[in-house]
């Protein structure tokens, strides 16, 4: 079955540590995205990539980094510079980088990061 | 600037009744797409319905319909014949050229369906 796989599902981090969240898709989608969700709130865009080896900052990129070396993979690193990293992180992909129904996002199951 | 506003933090509906979840949006673009997603307590996001800015008819997908009023910049979701399994968070989202075709989300509405 095609889809998006995020790992790990739960992650605990000590202050000062970098952690990397994995996101892999086998949908052959061009665009991939990382969102952050805080309790009771909507999704905020961290980074997005519309093509391999290229990515753009979203609204809350500070303290995060990404790479897009392969079409299928878009890992997110939460660095020690992120002051409040405890949140639910969602990875998504879309078929097209332009408009229309093909802009529908397909999501992974999410990764819940807790800083101890 | 792009913006999505959902003014109802929480809504209650009786099972088998219809409910409307409000969404207003702001964009300077003439070409844009509006989406609704459902997020159950398990956390995954499920696509429900799509409306293009040039679509003349309101979108429908099973029990979901979108009440699209372009002049008022509103895109309300209507769920008919509510079921207990409809209890979830619902997010309105928008994607346009001005925003580089990235999708932005509203704050969401939590729907509670009562038996």
Coordinates of C-alpha atoms in Angstrom, one line a residue, chain A residues 33 48 50 56 97-98, chain B residues 2 29 95-103:
Chain A
X33 CA 6.0 19.2 4.1
X48 CA 8.5 22.3 2.6
X50 CA 8.8 20.9 -4.0
X56 CA 11.9 26.4 1.6
X97 CA 3.4 21.5 -6.6
X98 CA 0.7 23.7 -8.3
Chain B
X2 CA -3.1 34.4 3.5
X29 CA -5.1 35.5 -5.4
X95 CA -3.6 26.7 -0.9
X96 CA -2.9 29.4 -3.5
X97 CA -0.3 30.7 -6.0
X98 CA 0.6 33.7 -3.9
X99 CA 1.5 31.5 -1.1
X100 CA 3.7 29.4 -3.3
X101 CA 1.2 26.5 -3.3
X102 CA 1.9 25.7 0.3
X103 CA -1.1 24.8 2.4

